[in-house]
Short mmCIF file of C-alpha atoms in Angstrom, two decimals:
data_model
loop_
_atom_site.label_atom_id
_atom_site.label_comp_id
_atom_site.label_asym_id
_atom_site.label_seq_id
_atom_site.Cartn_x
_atom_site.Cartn_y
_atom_site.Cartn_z
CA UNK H 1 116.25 136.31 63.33
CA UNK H 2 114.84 138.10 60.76
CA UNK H 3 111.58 138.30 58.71
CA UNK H 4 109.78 139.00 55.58
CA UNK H 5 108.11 142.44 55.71
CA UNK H 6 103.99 142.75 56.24
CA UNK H 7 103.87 144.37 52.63
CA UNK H 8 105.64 141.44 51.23
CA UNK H 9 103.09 139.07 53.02
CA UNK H 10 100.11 141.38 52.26
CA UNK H 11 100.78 141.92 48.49
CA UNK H 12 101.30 138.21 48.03
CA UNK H 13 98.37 137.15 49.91
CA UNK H 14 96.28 139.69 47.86
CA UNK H 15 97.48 138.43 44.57
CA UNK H 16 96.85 134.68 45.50
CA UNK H 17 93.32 135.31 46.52
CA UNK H 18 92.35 137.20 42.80
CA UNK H 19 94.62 135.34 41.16
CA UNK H 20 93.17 131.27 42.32
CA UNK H 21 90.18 132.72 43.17
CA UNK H 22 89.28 133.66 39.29
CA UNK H 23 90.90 130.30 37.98
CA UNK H 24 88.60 128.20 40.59
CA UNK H 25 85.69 130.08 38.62
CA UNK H 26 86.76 129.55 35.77
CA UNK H 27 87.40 125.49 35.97
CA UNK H 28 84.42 125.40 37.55
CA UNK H 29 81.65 127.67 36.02
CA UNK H 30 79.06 125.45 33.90
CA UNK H 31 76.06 126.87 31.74
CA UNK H 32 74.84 129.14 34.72
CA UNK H 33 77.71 132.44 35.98
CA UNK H 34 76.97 131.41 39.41
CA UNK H 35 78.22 127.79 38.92
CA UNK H 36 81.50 128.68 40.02
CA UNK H 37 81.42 130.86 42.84
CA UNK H 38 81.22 128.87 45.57
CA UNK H 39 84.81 127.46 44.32
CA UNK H 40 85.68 130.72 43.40
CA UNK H 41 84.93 131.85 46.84
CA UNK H 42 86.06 129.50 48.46
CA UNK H 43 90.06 129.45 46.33
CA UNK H 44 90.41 133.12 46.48
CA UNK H 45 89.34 133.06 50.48
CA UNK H 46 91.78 129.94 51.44
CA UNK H 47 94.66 131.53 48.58
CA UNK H 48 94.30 134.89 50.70
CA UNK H 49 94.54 133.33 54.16
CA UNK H 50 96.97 130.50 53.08
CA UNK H 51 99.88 132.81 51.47
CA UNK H 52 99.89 134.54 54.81
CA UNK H 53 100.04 131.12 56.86
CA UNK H 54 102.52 130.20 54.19
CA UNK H 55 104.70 132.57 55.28
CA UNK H 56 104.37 132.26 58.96
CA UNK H 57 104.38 128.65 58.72
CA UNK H 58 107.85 128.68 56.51
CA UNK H 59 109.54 131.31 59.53
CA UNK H 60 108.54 129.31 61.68
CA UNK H 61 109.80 125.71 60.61
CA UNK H 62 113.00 127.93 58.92
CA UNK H 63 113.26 128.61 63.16
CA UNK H 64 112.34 125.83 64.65
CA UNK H 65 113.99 122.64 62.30
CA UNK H 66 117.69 122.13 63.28
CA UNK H 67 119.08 121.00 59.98
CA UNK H 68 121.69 123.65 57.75
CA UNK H 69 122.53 123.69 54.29
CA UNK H 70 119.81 122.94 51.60
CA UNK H 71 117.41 121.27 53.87
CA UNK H 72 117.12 124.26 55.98
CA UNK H 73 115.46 125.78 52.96
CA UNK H 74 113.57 122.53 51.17
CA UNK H 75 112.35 120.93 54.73
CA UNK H 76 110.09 123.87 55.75
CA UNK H 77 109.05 124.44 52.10
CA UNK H 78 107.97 120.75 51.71
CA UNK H 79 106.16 120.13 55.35
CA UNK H 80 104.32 123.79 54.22
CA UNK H 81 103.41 122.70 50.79
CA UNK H 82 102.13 119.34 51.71
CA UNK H 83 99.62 120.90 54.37
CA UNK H 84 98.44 123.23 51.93
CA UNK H 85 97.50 120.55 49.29
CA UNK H 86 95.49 118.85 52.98
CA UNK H 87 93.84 121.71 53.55
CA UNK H 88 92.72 122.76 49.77
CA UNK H 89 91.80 119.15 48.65
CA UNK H 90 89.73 119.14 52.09
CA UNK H 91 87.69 122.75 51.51
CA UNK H 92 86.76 121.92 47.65
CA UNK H 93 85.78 118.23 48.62
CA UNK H 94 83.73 119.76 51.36
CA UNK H 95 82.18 122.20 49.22
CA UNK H 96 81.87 120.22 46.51
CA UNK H 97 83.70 121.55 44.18
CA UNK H 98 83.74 119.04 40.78
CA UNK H 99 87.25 119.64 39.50
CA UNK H 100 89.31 119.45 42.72
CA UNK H 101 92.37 118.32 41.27
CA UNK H 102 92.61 120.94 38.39
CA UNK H 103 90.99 123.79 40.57
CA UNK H 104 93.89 123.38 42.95
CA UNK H 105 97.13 121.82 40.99
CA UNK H 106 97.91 125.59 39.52
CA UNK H 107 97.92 126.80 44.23
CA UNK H 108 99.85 123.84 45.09
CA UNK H 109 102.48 124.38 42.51
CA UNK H 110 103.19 127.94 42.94
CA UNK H 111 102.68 127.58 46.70
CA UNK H 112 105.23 125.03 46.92
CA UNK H 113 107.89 127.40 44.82
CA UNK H 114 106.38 130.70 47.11
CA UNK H 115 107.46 128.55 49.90
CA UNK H 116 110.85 127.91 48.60
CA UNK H 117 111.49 131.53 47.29
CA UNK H 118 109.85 132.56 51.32
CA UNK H 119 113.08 130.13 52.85
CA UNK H 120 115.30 131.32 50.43
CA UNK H 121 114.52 134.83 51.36
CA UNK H 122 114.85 134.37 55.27
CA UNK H 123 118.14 132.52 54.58
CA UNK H 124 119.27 135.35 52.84
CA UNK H 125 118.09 137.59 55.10
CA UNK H 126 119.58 136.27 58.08
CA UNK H 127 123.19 135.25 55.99
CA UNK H 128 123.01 138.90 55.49
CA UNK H 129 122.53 139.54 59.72
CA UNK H 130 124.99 137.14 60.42
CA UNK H 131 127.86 138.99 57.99
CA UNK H 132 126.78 142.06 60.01
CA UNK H 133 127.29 141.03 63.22
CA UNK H 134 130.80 139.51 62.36
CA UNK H 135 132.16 142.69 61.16
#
């Protein structure tokens, strides 16, 4: 079965980190520039680690979950995006983050299309083994 390649994870996982990272500052710095860096922290830190467990977490449900057609591409993506939202609405309450919601909605939305586009890419991947090894 094949995979998505470590630059592929790594790139990703780098742009998610800078990317929610400077948004959690933003939506959360007040009068003081420090009022947001524990959310900023925080986003870019889970964004960083999460895109990577995306990505193994999508493989491995793509794997594991016995379905074909469609599904085998929207189940993983959906299980995936729904423990991301968990975790992130768990750090930033935790922290104490004031705008949870708005800090995170912008992650959960492009996670849950990364972990599409992440399926769709190991189905397409493998389609692509398969026709391979039939020839």
């Amino acid at each position: 079965m094949k995979q998505t390649s470590l630059q592929y994870k790594l790139i990703s996982a780098l742009l998610a980190c800078f990317i929610y990272g400077s948004w959690a500052y933003y939506i959360n710095s007040g009068d003081e520039w420090s009022d947001g860096l524990n959310s900023a922290f925080a986003q870019g830190v889970s964004s960083f680690f999460l895109t990577l467990s995306i990505v193994i977490a999508v493989t491995f449900l793509y794997q594991t979950i016995k379905v074909s057609g469609w599904l085998k591409v929207v189940l993983p993506s959906f299980i995936t995006a729904i423990a991301v939202a968990v975790f992130l609405v768990t750090v930033h309450w935790w922290i104490g983050t004031q705008h949870i919601l708005i800090t995170i909605l912008p992650s959960i939305i492009v996670a849950s299309i990364f972990c599409l586009v992440t399926a769709s890419k190991l189905k397409m991947l493998n389609l692509a083994s398969e026709c391979v090894i039939e020839e």
